[in-house]
C-alpha atoms as one frame of an Amber mdcrd trajectory, in Angstrom:
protein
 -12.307 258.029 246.018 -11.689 258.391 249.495 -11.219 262.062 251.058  -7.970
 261.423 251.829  -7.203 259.411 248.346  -8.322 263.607 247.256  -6.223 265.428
 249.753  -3.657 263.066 248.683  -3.298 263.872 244.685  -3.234 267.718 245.926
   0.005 266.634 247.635   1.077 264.731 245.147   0.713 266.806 242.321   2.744
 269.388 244.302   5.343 267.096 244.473   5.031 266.767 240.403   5.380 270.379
 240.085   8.006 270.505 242.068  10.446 267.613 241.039   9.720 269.363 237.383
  10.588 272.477 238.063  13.885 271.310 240.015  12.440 273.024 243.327  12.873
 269.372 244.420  16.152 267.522 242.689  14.588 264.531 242.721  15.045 261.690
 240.081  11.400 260.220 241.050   8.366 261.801 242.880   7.933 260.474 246.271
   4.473 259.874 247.707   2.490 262.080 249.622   1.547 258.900 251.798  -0.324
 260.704 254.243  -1.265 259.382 257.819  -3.565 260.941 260.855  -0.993 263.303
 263.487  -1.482 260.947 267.203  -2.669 264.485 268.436  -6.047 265.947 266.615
  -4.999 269.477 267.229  -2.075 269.159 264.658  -4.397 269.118 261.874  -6.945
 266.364 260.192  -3.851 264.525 258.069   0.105 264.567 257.737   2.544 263.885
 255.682   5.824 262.386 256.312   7.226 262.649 253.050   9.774 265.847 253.508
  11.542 263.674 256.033  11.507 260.859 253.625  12.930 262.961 250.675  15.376
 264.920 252.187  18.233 262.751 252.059  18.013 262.126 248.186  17.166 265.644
 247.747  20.479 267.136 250.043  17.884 269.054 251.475  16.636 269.603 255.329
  13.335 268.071 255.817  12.229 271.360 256.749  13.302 272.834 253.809  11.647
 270.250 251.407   8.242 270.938 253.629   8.417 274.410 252.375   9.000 273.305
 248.603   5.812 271.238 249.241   3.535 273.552 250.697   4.732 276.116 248.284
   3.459 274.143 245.358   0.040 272.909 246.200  -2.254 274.215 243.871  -5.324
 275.711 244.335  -8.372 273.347 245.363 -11.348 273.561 247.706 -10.044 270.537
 250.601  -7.042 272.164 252.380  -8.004 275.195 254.570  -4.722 275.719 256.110
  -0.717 273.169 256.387   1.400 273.807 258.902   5.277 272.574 258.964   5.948
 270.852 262.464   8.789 269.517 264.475  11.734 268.456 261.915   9.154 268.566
 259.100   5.964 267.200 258.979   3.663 268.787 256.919   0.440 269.462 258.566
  -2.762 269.294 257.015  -6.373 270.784 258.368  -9.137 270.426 255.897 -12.223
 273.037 254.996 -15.364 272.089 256.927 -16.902 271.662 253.462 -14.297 268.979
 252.990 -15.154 267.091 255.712 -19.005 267.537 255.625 -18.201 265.912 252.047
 -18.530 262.879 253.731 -22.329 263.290 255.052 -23.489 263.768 251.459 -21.510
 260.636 250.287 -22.579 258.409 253.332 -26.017 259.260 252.497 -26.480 258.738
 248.565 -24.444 255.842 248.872 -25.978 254.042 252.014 -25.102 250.516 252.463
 -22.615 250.341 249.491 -20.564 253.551 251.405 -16.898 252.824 251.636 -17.190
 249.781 248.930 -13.436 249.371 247.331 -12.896 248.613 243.935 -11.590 245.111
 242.691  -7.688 245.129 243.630  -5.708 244.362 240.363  -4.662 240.527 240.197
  -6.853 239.704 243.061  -8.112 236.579 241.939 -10.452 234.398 243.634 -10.100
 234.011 247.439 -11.441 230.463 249.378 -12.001 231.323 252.743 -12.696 227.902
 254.680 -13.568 227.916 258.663 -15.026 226.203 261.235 -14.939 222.620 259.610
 -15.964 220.932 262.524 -16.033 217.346 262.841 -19.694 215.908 262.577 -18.904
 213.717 265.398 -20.748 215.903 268.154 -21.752 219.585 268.893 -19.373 222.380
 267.975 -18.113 224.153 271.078 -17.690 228.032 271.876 -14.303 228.223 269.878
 -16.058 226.896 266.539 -18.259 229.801 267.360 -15.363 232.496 267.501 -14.158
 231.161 264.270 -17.899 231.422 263.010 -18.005 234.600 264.311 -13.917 235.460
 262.555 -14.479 233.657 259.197 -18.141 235.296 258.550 -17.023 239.090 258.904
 -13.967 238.617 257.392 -15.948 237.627 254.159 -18.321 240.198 254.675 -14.860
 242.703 255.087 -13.279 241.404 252.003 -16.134 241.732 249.816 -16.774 245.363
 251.063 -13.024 245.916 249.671 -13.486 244.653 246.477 -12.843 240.659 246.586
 -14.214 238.023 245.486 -14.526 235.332 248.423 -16.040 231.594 248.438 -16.918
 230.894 252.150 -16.708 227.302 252.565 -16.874 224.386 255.352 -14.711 220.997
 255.171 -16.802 218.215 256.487 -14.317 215.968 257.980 -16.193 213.067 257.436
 -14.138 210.357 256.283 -11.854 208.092 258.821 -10.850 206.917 261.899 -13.234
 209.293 264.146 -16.212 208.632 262.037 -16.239 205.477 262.939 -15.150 206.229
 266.340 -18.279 208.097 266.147 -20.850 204.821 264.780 -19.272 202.685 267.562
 -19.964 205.073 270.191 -23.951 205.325 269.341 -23.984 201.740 269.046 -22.414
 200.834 272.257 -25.046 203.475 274.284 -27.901 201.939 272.196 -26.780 198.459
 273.149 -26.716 200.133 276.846 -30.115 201.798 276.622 -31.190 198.167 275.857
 -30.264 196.501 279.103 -26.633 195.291 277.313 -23.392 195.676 279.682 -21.177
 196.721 277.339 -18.273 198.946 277.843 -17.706 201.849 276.091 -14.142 201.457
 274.047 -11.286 203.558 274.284 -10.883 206.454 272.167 -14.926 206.503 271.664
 -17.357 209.594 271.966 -18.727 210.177 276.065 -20.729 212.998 275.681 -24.441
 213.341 277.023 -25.250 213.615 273.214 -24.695 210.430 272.102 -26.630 208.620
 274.942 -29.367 211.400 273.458 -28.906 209.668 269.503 -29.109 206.574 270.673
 -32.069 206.662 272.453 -34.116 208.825 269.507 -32.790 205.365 267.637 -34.460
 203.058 270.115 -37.618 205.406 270.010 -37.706 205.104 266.661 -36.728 201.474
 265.883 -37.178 199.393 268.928 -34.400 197.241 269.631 -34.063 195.598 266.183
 -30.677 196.511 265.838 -29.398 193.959 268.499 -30.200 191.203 266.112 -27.761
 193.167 263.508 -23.840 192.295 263.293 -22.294 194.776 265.578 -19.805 196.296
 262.213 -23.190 196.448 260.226 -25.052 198.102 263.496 -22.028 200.587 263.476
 -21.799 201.772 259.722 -25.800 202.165 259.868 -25.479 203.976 262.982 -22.530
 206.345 261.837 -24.214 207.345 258.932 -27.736 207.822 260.665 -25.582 210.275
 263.152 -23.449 211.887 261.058 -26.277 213.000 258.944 -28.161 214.147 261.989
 -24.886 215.888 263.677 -24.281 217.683 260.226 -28.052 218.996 260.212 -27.967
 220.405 263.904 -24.695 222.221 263.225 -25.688 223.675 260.524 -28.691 224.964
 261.705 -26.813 226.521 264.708 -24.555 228.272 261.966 -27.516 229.397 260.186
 -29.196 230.828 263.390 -25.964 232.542 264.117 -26.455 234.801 260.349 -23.369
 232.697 259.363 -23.698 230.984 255.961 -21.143 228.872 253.161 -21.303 228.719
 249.810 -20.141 225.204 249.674 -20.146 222.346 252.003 -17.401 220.190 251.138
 -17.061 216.391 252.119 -13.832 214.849 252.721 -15.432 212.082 251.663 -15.778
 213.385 247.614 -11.934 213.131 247.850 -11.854 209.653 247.718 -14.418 208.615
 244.880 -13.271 207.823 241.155 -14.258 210.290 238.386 -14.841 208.927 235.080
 -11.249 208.359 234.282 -11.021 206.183 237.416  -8.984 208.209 239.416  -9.470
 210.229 242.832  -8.618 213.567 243.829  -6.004 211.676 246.073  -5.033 210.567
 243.148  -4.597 213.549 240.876  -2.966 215.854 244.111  -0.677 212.573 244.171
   0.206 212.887 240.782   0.773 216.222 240.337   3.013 215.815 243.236   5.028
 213.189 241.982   5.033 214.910 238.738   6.861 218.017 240.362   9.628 215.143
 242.120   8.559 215.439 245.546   7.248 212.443 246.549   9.376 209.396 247.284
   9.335 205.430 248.667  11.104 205.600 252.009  10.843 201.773 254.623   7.563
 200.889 252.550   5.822 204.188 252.982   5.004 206.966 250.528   6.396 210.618
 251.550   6.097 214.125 250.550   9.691 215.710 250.443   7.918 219.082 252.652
  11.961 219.584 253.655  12.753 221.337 250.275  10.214 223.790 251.237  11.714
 224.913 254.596   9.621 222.320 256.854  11.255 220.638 259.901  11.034 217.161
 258.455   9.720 215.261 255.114   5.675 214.078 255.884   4.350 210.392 255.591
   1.470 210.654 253.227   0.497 206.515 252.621   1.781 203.813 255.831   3.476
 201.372 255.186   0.214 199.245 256.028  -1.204 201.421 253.176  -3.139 203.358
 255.710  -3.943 206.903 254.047  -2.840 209.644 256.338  -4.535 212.867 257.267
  -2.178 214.844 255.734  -3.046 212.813 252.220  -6.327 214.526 252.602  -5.509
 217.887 253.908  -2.878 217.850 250.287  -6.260 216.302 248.149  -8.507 219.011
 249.572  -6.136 221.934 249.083  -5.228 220.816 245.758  -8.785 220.205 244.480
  -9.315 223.824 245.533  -6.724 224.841 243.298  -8.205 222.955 240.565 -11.551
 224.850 241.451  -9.774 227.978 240.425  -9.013 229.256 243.413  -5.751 231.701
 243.529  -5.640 232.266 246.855  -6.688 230.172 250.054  -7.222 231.202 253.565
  -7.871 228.939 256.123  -9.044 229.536 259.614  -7.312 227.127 262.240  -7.497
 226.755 265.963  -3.879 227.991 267.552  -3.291 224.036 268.200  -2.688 223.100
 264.644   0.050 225.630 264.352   2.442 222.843 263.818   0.270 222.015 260.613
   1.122 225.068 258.727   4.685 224.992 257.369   3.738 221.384 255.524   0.521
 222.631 254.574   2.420 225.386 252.710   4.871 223.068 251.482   2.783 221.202
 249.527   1.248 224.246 248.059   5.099 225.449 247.158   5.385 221.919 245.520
   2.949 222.585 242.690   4.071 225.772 241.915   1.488 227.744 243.997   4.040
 229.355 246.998   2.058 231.867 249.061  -1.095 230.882 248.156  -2.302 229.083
 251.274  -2.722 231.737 254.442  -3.709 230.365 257.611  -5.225 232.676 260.583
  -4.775 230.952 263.748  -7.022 231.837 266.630  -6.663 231.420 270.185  -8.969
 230.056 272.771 -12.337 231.367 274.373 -12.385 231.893 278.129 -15.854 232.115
 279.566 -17.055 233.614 282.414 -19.965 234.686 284.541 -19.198 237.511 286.938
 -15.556 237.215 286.205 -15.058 233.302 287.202 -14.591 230.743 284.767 -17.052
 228.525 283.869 -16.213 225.112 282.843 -19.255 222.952 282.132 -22.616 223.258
 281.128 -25.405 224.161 283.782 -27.308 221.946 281.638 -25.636 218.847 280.719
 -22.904 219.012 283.447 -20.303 219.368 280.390 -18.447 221.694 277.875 -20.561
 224.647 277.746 -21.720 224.334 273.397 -21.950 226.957 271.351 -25.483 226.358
 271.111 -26.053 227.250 274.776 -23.788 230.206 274.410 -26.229 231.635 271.842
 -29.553 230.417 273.758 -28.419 232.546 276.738 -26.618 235.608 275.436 -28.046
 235.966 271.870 -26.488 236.081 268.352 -25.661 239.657 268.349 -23.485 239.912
 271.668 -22.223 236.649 271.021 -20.830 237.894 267.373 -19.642 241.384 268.238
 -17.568 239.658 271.548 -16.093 237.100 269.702 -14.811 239.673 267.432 -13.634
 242.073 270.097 -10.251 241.412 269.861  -7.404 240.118 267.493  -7.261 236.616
 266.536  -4.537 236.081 268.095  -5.048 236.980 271.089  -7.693 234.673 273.549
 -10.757 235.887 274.194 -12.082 236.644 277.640 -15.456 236.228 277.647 -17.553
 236.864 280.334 -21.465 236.163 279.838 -23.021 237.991 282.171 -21.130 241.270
 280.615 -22.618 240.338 277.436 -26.329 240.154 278.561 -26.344 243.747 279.946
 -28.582 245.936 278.946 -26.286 249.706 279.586 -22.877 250.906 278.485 -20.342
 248.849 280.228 -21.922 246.344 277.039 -19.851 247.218 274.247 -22.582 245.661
 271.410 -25.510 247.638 273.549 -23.481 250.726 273.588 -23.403 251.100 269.908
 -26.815 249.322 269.419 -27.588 252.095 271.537 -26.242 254.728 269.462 -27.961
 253.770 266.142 -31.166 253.528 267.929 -31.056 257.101 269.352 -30.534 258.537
 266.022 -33.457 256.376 264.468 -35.729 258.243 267.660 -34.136 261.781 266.429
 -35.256 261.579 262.774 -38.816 259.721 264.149 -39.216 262.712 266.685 -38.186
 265.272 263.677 -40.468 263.465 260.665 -43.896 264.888 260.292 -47.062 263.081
 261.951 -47.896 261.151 258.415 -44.566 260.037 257.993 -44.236 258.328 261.143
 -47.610 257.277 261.466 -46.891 255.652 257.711 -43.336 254.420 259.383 -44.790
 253.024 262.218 -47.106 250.954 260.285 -44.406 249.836 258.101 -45.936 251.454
 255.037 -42.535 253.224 253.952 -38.781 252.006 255.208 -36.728 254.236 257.739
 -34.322 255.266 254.597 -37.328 256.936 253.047 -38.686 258.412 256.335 -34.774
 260.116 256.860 -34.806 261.247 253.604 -38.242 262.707 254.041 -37.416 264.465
 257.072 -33.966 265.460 256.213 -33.939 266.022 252.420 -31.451 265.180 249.836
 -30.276 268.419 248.800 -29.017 270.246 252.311 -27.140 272.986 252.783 -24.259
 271.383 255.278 -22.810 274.783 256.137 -23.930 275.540 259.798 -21.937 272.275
 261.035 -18.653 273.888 262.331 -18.274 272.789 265.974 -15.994 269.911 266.822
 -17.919 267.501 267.734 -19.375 267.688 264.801 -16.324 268.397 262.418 -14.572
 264.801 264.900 -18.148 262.817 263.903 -17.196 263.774 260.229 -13.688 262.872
 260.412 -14.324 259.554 261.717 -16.954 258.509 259.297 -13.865 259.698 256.605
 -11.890 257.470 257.927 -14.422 254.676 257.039 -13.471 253.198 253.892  -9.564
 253.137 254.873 -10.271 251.056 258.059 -12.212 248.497 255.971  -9.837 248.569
 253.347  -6.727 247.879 256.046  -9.375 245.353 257.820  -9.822 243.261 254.523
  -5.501 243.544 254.120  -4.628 242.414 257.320  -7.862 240.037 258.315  -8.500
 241.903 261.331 -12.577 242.615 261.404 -12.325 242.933 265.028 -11.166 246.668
 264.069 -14.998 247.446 263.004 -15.561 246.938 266.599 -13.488 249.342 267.977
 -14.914 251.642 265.049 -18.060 250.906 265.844 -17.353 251.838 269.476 -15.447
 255.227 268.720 -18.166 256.069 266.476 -20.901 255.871 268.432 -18.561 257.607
 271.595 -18.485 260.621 268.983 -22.598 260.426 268.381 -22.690 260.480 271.911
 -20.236 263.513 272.241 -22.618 265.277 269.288 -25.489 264.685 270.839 -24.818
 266.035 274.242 -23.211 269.126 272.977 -25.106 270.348 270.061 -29.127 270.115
 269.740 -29.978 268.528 267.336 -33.692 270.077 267.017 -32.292 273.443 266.679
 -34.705 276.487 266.402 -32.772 277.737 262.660 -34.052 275.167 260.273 -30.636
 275.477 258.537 -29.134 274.631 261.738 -31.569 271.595 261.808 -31.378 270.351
 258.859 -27.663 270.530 258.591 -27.584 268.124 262.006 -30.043 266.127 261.166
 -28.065 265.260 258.201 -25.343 264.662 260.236 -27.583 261.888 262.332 -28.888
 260.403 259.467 -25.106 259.546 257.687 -23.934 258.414 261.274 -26.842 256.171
 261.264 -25.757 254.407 258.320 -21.862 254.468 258.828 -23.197 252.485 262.148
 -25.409 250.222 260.469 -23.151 249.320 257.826 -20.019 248.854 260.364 -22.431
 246.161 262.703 -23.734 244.544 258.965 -20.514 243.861 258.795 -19.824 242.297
 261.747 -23.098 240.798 261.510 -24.498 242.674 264.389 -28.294 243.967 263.821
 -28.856 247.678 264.136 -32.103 248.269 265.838 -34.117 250.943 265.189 -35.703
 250.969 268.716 -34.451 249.303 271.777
């Protein structure tokens, strides 16, 4: 429980009292609901709820704020209220209260903050990136990367269950797109003019599979039929594309529990039937699809979308919506409950059918798609187009190569989803403060060098030599059992406050899928170190005094580490 879960049933259990003994006519107990005050001086939390019973109660708000604070019982969290303006109720908490949370932060370490399973929460699919195996993924695959890996790592933290997952779009028109393409620049390498079709694949990568084909085979494949050359070629690529992006996603700490192909959607099961098929059925089962001018549709328009959606040509062509209505559906069947899906801000216009055909089955609400805008780069604040290297799109690859995993990550997750990103590499490869990933790097590192300076010569000879891990060194050094007492001044009491506020800001994170919050977190956090550091010595003379801040290091140290794991930003012990 939370501290301010506690200082909330104090509150709340005046409100019991009170309702009971008529202090408050009320029919039901409102909820103490309480909130931070915008200004720190009015007190560590506040409650809103006289203003939201006085109405019901024919009481003035002030009024019900004194029937409140009149009826809190006795407990060891509230040192003082206060009723404000028309009638808040101001709350300021004991320092024992909030030095509560070093002792918490400390025995529970990485699993601080961790929310219980929410009731009916199901199991969640979170699918993102999904890029097309057709070439290499470029720096907005890596935002979603970035977006789709925390916000598992966020969720989980709160309590849910989450399947990470990546749709290989490897079935149609632009796979074969893709098979052409390397066999037209292998057919070039080979002293052929032949011109590349419309609608085929340009990039310096292709020419680059083609010719690790030629190394490897010669120039066999002339004597093949071109369609024959092509399918042998698509597959060789594909397979090879696949490998390299997923080893860039692995590089980048980001990982799936499934790899789905859309191909899997389109292969008989024992009874002879697809999942196009069975999502088909269902469908039709539920009287939403119809025969309109020799085409099969989806009636989407019952479920608030624009227009009904072709899902089979009239040539008998399958469309890409069949698929996206197979795949969702056969994630249903998986067990799924609820299904989040990570999209560029381009396929906006895809949601509302998407959603329709969830609605048709009986399953409204349970597809949410993010949508993300677009990643500006820069270098010294103008743009950069193309790729130093290849004279193209700059890839996400090359993003990483230059600026490294951990900038790239916490920058991608900087700001909002929706809102673009404005990223500007040179920013991110500085090594000093005006880096936001540094900065708090920074922060986690200085603390690691406090406890090192404090620990005894064995310890850190023992540490240094890897012998014994930095947890056991802190504890060591600091102790388990310490008397938290001396730690009164405000930066330390603000240092406690925000580590409180911990588990709530992961818990909202997870609610609204916002993990770029942990990043300003991170960054307020490690401001407050900062603030702690320069105003109170840590290395006091009175071992109380000592002991009680080096305490306070060691539980800011792992709020820190814990906020960047879940980005999935390292935490360096020495920089």
């Amino acid at each position: 429980m939370t501290l301010r879960e506690q200082v909330e049933e104090v509150v709340d259990a005046a409100l019991s009292a009170a309702v009971a003994d008529e202090s408050l006519p009320l029919e039901e107990v409102p909820a103490a609901a309480l909130e931070r005050p915008r200004d720190a001086a009015n007190g560590d939390w506040a409650s809103t709820v006289a203003l939201r019973a006085a109405k019901a109660a024919h009481m003035k708000p002030r009024d019900v704020a004194e029937v409140v604070v009149s009826h809190l019982p006795k407990n060891d969290l509230i040192a003082s209220t206060e009723i404000a303006g028309p009638g808040f109720v101001n709350i300021r908490l004991t320092n024992a209260a909030l030095a509560s949370v070093i002792a918490e932060a400390r025995h529970e370490g990485m699993d601080f903050g961790r929310g219980e399973t929410p009731a009916n929460a199901g199991r969640i699919n979170l699918e993102y990136v999904s890029a097309n195996p057709t070439g290499p993924m470029h720096v907005g695959h890596g935002r979603w990367a970035a977006l789709g890996d925390s916000m598992a790592r966020v969720l989980r933290h709160a309590g849910f269950d989450v399947s990470e997952e990546f749709y290989i779009n490897d079935h149609g028109t632009q796979m074969d797109n893709f098979g052409r393409s390397v066999s037209v620049r292998y057919e070039q390498l080979c002293g052929r003019d032949v011109p590349m079709p419309e609608n085929c694949y340009g990039g310096a990568y292709v020419i680059d599979i083609a010719r690790e084909i030629l190394d490897a085979d010669g120039e066999k494949w002339l004597d093949v039929p071109e369609e024959e050359r092509v399918v042998a070629f698509r597959e060789r690529s594909y397979v090879e594309m696949l490998e390299h992006n997923k080893a860039v996603l692995s590089g980048f700490g980001t990982t799936f529990d499934t790899w789905f192909s859309e191909r899997t959607l389109y292969v008989p099961d024992e009874d002879g039937k697809s999942a196009v098929d069975r999502a088909l059925e269902a469908m039709d089962a539920k009287g939403y699809v119809f025969q309109k001018d020799g085409a099969t549709w989806f009636k989407s328009t019952a479920f608030g979308d624009e227009k009904d959606r072709v899902l089979i040509k009239e040539n008998g062509e399958f469309t890409y919506f069949l698929s996206d209505v197979a795949y969702h559906y056969n994630k249903i069947q998986r067990g799924f409950t609820h299904l989040i899906d990570i999209w560029g801000a381009d396929h906006h216009g895809y949601v509302k059918r998407c959603q329709a055909m969830l609605a048709a089955w009986g399953y409204e609400g349970a597809l949410e798609v993010v949508l993300g805008q677009l990643v500006n780069l820069f270098r010294d604040g103008s743009a950069v187009r193309m790729s130093k290297r290849t004279g193209e799109m700059v890839t996400f690859e090359e993003l990483i190569e230059e600026v490294g995993v951990d900038a790239t990550r916490y920058l991608m997750l900087s700001r909002s989803s929706d809102q673009p990103i404005d990223f500007d590499i040179e920013v991110a490869k500085k090594k000093d403060a005006t880096n936001p990933v540094y900065y708090v790097q920074y922060a986690h590192a200085r603390i690691c060098s406090i406890l090192r300076k404090a620990a005894c010569e064995g310890d850190l000879a023992a540490a240094e030599a890897g012998d014994i891990t930095f947890n056991e060194l802190a504890e060591r050094t600091v102790g388990a059992d310490v008397d938290l007492s001396p730690l009164c001044e405000e930066s330390e009491l603000a240092l406690m406050r925000k580590m409180g506020d911990f588990a709530d800001m992961v818990a909202q994170a997870a609610a609204d899928r916002a993990p770029f919050r942990l990043t300003h977190y991170a960054q307020d956090l490690a401001a407050l170190f900062h603030q702690f550091y320069t105003n109170c010595h840590v290395l006091a003379d009175d071992e109380a005094t000592r002991r009680a801040r080096l305490a306070l290091c060691d539980a800011s140290r792992i709020v820190l580490a814990l906020t960047l794991s879940l980005l999935g930003v390292s935490a360096p012990e020495k920089m």
